[in-house]
Tab-separated table of C-alpha atoms in Angstrom:
chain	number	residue	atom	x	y	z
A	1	UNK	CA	-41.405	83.334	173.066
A	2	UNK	CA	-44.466	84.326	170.656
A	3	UNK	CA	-47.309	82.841	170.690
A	4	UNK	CA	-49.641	82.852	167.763
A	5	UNK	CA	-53.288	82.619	168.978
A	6	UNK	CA	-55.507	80.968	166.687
A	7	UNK	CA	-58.901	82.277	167.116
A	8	UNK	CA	-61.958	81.992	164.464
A	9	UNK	CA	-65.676	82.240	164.481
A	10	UNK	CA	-67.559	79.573	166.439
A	11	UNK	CA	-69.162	78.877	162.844
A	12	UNK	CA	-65.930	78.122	161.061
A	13	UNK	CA	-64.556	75.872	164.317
A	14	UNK	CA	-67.384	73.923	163.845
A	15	UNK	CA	-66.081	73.045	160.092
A	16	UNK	CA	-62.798	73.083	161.058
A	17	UNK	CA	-60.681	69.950	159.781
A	18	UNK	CA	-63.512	69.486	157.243
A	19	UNK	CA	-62.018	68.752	153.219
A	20	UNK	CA	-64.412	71.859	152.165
A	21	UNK	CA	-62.438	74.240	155.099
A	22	UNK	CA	-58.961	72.982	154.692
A	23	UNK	CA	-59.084	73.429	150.071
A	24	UNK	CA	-61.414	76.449	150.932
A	25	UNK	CA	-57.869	77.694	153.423
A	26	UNK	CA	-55.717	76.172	151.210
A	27	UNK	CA	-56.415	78.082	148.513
A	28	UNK	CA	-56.845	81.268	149.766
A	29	UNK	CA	-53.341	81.041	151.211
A	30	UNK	CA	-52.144	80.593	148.129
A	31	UNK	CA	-53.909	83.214	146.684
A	32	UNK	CA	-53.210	85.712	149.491
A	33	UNK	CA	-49.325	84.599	149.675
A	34	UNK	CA	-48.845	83.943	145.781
A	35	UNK	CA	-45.609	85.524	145.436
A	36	UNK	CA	-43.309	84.152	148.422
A	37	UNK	CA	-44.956	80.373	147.957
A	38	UNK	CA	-44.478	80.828	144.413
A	39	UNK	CA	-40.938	81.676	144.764
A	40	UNK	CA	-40.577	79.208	147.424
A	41	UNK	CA	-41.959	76.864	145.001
A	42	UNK	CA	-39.886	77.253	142.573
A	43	UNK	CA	-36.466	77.281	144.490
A	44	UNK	CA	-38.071	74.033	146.113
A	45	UNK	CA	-40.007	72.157	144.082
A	46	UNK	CA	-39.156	72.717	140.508
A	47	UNK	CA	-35.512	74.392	140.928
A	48	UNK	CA	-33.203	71.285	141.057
A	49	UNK	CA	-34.989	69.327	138.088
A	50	UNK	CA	-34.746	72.372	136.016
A	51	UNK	CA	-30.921	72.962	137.066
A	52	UNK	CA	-30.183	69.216	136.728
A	53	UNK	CA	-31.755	68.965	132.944
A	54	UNK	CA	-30.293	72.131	132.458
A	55	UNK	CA	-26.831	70.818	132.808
A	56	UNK	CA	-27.504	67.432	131.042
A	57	UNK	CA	-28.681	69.204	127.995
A	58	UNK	CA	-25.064	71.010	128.314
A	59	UNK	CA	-23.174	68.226	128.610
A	60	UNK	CA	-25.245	66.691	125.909
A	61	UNK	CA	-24.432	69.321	123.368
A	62	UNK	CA	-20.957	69.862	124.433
A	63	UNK	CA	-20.113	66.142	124.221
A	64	UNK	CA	-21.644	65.917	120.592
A	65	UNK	CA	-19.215	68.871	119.420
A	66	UNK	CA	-16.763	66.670	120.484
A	67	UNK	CA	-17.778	63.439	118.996
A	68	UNK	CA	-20.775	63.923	116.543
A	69	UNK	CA	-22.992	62.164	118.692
A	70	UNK	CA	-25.781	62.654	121.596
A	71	UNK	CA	-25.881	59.330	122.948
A	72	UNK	CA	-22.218	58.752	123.643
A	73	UNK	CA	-21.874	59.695	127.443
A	74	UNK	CA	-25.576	59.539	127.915
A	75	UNK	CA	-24.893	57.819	131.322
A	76	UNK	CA	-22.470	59.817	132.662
A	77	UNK	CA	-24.296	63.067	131.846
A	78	UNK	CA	-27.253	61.513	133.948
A	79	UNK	CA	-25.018	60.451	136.848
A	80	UNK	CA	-23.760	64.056	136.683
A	81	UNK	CA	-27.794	65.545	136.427
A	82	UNK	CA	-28.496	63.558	139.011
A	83	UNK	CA	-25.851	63.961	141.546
A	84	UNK	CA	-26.716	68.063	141.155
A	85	UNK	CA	-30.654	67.752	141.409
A	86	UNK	CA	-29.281	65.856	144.635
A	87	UNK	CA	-27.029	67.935	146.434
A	88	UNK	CA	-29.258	70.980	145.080
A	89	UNK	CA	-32.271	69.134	146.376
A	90	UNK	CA	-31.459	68.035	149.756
A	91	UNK	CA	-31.423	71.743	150.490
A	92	UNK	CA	-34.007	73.651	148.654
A	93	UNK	CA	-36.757	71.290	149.134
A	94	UNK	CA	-36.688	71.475	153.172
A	95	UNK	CA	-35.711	75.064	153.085
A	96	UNK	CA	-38.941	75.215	150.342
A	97	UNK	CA	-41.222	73.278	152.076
A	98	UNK	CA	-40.515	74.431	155.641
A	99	UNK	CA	-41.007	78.754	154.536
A	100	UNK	CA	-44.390	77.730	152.791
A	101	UNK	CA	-45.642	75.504	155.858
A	102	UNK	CA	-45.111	78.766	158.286
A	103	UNK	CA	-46.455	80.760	155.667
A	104	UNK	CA	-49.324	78.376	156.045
A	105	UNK	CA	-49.213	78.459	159.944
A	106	UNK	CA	-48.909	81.987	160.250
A	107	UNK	CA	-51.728	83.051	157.780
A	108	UNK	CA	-55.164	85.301	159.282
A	109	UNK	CA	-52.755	85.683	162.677
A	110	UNK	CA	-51.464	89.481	162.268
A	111	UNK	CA	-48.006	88.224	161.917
A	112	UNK	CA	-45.804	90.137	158.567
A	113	UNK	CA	-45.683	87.157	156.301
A	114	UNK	CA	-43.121	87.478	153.528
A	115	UNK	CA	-40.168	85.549	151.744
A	116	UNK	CA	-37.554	87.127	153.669
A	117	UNK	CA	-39.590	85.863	156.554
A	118	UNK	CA	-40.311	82.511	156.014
A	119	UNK	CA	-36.831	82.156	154.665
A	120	UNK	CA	-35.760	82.964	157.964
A	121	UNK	CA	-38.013	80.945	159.871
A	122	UNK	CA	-36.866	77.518	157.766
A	123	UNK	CA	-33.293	78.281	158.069
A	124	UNK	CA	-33.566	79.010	161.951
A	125	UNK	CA	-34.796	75.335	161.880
A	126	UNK	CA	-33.507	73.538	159.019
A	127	UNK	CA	-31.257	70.834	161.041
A	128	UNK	CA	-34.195	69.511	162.216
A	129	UNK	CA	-36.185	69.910	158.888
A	130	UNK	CA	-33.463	68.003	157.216
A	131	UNK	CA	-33.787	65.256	159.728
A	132	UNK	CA	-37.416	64.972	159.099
A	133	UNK	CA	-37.133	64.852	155.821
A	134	UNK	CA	-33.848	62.149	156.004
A	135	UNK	CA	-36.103	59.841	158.016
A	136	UNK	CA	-38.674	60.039	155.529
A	137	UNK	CA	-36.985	58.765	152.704
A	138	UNK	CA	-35.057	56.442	154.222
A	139	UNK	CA	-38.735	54.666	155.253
A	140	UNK	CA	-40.689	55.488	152.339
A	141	UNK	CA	-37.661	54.661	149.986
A	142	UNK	CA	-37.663	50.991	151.726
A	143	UNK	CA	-41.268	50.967	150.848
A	144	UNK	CA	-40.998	52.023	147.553
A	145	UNK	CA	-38.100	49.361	146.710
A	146	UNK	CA	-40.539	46.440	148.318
A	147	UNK	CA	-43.321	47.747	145.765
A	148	UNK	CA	-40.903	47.997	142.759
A	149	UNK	CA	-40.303	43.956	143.087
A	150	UNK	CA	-43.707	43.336	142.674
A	151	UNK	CA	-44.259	46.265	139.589
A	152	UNK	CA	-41.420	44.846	137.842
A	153	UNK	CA	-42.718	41.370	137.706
A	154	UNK	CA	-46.045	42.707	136.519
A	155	UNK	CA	-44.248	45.330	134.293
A	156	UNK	CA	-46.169	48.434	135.379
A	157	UNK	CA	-42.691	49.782	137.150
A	158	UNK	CA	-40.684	52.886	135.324
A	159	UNK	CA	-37.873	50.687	134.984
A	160	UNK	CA	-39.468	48.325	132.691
A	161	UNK	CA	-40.328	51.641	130.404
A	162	UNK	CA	-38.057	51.703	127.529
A	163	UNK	CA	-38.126	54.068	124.078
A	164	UNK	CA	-41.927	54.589	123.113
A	165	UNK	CA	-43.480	53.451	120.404
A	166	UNK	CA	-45.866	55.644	118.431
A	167	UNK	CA	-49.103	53.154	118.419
A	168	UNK	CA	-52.266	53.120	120.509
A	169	UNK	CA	-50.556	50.079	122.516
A	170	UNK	CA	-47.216	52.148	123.533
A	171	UNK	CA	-48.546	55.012	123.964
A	172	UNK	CA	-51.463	53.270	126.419
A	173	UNK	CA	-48.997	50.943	127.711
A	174	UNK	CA	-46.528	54.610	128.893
A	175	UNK	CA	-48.621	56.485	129.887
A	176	UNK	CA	-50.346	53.600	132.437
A	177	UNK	CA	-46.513	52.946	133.583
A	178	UNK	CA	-46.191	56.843	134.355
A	179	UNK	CA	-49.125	57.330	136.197
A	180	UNK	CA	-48.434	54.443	138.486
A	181	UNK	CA	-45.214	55.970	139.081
A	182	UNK	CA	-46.547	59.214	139.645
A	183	UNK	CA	-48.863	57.869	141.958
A	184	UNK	CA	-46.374	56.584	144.254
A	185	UNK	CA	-45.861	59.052	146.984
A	186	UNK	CA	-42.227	61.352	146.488
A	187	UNK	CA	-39.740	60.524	148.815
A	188	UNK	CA	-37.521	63.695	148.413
A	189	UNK	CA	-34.245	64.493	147.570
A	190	UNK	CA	-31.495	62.824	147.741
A	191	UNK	CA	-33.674	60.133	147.806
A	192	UNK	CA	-35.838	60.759	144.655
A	193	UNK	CA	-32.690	60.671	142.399
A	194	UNK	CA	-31.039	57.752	144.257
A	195	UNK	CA	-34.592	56.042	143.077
A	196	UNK	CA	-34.517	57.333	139.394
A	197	UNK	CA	-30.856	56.380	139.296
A	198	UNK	CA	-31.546	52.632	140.428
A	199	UNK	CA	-34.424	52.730	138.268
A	200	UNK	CA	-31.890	53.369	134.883
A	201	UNK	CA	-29.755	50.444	136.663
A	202	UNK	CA	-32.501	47.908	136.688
A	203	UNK	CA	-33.332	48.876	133.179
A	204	UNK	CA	-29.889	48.361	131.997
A	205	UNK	CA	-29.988	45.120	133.661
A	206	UNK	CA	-33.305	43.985	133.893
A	207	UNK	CA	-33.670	40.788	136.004
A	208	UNK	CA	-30.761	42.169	138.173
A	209	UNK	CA	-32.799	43.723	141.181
A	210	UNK	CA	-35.774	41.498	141.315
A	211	UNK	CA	-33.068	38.549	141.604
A	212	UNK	CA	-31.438	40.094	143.959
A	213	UNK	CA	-34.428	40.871	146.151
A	214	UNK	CA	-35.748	37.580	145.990
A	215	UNK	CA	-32.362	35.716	147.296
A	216	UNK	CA	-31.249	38.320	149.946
A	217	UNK	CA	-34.122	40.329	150.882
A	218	UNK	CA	-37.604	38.226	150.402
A	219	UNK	CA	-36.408	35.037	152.212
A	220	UNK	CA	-38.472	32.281	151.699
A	221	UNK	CA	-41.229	34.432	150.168
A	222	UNK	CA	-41.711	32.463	146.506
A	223	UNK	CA	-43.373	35.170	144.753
A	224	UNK	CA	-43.071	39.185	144.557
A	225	UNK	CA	-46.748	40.213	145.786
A	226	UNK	CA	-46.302	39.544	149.159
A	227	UNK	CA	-43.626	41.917	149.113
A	228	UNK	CA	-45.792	44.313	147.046
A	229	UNK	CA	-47.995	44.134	149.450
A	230	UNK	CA	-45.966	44.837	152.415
A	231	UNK	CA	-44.277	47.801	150.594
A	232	UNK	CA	-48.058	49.462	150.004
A	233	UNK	CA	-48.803	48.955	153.458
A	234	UNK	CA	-45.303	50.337	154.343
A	235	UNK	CA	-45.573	53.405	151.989
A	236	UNK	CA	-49.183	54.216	153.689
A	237	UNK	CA	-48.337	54.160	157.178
A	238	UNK	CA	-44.838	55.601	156.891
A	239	UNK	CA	-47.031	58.515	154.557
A	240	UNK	CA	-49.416	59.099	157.093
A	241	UNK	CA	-47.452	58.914	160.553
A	242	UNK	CA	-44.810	61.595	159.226
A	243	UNK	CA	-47.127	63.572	156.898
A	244	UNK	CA	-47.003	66.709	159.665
A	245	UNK	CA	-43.186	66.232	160.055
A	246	UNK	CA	-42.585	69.759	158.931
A	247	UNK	CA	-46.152	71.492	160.541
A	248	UNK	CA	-44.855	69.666	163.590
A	249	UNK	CA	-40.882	71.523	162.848
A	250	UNK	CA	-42.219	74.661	162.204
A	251	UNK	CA	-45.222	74.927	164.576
A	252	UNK	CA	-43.125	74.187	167.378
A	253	UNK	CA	-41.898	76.428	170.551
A	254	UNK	CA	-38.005	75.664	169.908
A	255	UNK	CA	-38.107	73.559	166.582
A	256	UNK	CA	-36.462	70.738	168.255
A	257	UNK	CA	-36.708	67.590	166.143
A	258	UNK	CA	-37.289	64.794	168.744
A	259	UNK	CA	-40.380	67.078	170.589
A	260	UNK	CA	-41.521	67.959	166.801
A	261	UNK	CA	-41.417	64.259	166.007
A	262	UNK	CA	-43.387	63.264	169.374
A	263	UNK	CA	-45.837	65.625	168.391
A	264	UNK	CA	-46.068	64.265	164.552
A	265	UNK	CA	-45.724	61.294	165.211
A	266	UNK	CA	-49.310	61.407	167.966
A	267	UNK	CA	-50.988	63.313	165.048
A	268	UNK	CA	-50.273	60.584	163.091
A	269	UNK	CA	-51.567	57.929	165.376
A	270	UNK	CA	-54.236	59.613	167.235
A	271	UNK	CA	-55.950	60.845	163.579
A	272	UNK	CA	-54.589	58.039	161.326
A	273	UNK	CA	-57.635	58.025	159.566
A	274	UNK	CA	-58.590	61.532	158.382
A	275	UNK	CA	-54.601	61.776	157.634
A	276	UNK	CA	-54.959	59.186	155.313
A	277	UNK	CA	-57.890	60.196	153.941
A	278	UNK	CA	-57.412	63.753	152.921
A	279	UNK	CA	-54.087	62.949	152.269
A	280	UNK	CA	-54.917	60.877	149.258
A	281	UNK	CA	-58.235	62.814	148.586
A	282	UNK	CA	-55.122	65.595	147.648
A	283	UNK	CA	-52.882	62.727	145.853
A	284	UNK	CA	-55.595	61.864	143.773
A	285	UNK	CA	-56.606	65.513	142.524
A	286	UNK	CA	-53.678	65.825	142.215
A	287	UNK	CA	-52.756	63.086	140.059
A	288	UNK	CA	-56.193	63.120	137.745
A	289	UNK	CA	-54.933	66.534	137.072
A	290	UNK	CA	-51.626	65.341	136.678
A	291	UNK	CA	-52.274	62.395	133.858
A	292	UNK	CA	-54.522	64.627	131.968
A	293	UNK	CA	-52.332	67.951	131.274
A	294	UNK	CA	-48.736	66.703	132.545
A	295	UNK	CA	-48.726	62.879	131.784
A	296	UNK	CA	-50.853	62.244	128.936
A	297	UNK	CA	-49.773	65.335	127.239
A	298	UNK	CA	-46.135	64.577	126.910
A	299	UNK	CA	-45.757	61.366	126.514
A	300	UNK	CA	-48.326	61.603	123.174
A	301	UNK	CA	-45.632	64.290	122.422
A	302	UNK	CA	-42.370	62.051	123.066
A	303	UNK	CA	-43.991	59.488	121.210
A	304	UNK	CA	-45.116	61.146	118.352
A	305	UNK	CA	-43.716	65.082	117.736
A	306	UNK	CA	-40.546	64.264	119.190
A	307	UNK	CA	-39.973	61.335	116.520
A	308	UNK	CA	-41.165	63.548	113.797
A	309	UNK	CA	-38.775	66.483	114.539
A	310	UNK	CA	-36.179	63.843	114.385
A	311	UNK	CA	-36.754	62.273	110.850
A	312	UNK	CA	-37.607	66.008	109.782
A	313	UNK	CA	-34.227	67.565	111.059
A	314	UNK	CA	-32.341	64.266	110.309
A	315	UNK	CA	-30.549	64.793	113.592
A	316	UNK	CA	-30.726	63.733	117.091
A	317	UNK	CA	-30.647	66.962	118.933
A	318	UNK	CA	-34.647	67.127	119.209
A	319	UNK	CA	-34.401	64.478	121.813
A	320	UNK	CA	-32.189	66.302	124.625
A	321	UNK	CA	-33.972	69.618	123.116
A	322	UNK	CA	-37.624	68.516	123.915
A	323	UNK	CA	-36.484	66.622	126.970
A	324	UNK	CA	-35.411	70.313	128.905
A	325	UNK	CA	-38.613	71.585	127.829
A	326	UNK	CA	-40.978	68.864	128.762
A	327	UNK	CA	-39.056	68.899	132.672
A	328	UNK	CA	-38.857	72.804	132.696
A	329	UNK	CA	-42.662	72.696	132.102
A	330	UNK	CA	-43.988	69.756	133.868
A	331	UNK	CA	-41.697	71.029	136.621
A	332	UNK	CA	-43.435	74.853	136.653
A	333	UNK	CA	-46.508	72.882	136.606
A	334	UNK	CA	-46.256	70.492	139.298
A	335	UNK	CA	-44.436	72.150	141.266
A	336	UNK	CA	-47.637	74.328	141.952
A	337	UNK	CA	-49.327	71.166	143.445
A	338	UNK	CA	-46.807	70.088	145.711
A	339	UNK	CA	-47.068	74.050	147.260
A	340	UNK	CA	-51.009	73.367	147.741
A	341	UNK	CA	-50.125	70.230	149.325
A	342	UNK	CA	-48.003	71.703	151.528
A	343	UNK	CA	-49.963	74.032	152.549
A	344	UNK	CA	-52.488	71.555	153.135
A	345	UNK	CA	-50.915	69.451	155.370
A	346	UNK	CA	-50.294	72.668	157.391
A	347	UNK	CA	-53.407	73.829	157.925
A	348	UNK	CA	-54.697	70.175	158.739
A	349	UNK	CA	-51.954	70.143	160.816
A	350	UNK	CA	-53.777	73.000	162.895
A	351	UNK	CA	-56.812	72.201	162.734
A	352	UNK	CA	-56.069	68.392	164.107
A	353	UNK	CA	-54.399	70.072	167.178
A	354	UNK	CA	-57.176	72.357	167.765
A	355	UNK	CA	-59.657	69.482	167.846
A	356	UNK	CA	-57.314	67.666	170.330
A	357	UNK	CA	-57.537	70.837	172.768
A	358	UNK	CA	-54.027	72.109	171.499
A	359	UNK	CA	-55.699	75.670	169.980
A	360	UNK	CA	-52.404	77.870	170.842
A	361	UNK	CA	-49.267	77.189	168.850
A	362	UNK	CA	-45.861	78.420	170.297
């Protein structure tokens, strides 16, 4: 068995667990591993959106050589993007996320790091990474589906965002809609497209789901907040109890996933607090960054250069054209924050265990 000894300076234990240590570590991980988290990033993180829009911008173009128009299987080309970014998904996001958290476990301890590496290290434990990551989306996607009813009824959900209009109000009222949703924690794939699917369901059929929820699934609850409510609540705990699911995987002596959950799942409770906390201290870097050079950004652009091209070419093919582009880059660019995060939660991940007297890691 190896055992990785974590030793550092009685100055930087002191620190240890602090937000100025863990970004300070954070980022020169990421710096000092660039290439294999970058790569791992992008297989992860960015890979399946860009393969999915890749082949719904084929099936776009091949359908309109068969019928003159773009919009004619538009639903059935997104069933089909979706289904891929699923089944592509499910895979390279644990196998992703689980190389860049031992990456992240293993940095400053003498042990080679590289992609073959950590690539080995993930697959050696991906049952159990898959497990982790199954659990969490089934809970968080429960969450999420309590917090919709109440969104919709207020009309700050993504379902109740239709074609955008090029005025101060549309774009305002899009961008606000977008950055809610991007606030909402990720539950993964499959789960992430199973949400975006339901989401083009409700807004074919608009009162459909909030009906629904309110006959079968709120009871005698008379209004959606309540449920709102419990979904926030839901979305926080579930977020913080299984944040270290993958430190926990990876950082363990045999990667079994009921003793990696065990330990998780005592992180969780023992340090609910600071898990919250510096997990949304991330979340909300993240998303200020987010809103102004990924959100703002393109919807200004669908609402406004998109339409132009359009009237200019007197076609419809800027619209599947400019919708690869704006995924492929907000992809490349977010994907880089979800590898910080990740590497985050790692390194937290240590540094909570050291504090609770746990300072080797098998």
């Amino acid at each position: 068995m190896h055992v990785v000894q974590y030793a550092e300076p009685i100055e930087h234990k002191r620190a240890a667990g602090s937000v100025a240590s863990l970004w300070s570590e954070s980022l020169a991980i990421l710096s000092a591993h660039s290439g294999p988290i970058l790569i791992l990033a992008l297989l992860g993180f960015a890979g399946a959106n860009i393969v999915g829009q890749l082949l719904n911008t084929a099936l776009t173009f091949e359908s309109y050589a068969r019928t003159g128009s773009f919009f004619s299987s538009f639903f059935s080309h997104l069933q089909v993007q979706y289904l891929a970014q699923a089944v592509c998904g499910a895979f390279t996001l644990t196998l992703a996320r689980g190389g860049v958290t031992w990456i992240a476990l293993n940095h400053g301890t003498g042990r080679r790091i590289s992609l073959g590496a950590a690539c080995r290290a993930a697959l050696e434990r991906w049952p159990a990474l898959l497990l982790a990551a199954a659990l969490y989306g089934v809970l968080m996607l429960a969450g999420i589906a309590a917090l919709t009813v109440w969104l919709r009824e207020l009309r700050m959900d993504p379902s109740n965002l239709g074609r955008i209009s090029f005025d101060i109000a549309g774009i305002s009222y899009a961008i606000t809609v977008r950055s809610i949703g991007a606030l909402i924690p990720d539950p993964g794939s499959p789960f992430s497209e199973l949400l975006a699917y339901a989401r083009v369901l409700m807004r074919r059929s608009a009162s459909a789901y909030t009906w629904l929820v309110q006959q079968y699934g709120a009871g005698a609850v008379s209004s959606a907040w309540p449920v709102g409510l419990a979904g926030i609540v839901s979305i926080i705990g579930v977020d913080a109890l299984l944040r270290m699911r993958f430190a926990a995987i990876m950082g363990s002596a045999n990667g079994g996933f009921a003793r990696a959950l065990w330990a998780c799942l005592r992180v969780g409770v023992c340090c609910f607090g600071p898990v919250v906390m510096h997990a949304w201290l991330v979340r909300l870097a993240v998303f200020g960054v987010s809103v102004l050079f990924v959100i703002a950004p393109l919807t200004v652009a669908q609402g406004a250069l998109v339409a132009w091209l359009v009237r200019t070419a007197g076609s419809f093919w800027p619209y599947p054209v400019s919708q690869l582009v704006f995924v492929v880059g907000s992809s490349l660019v977010l994907m880089v924050f979800a590898a910080f995060a990740t590497v985050y939660d790692a390194r937290q991940y240590l540094a909570l265990r050291n504090r609770a007297g746990q300072g080797e890691l098998a």
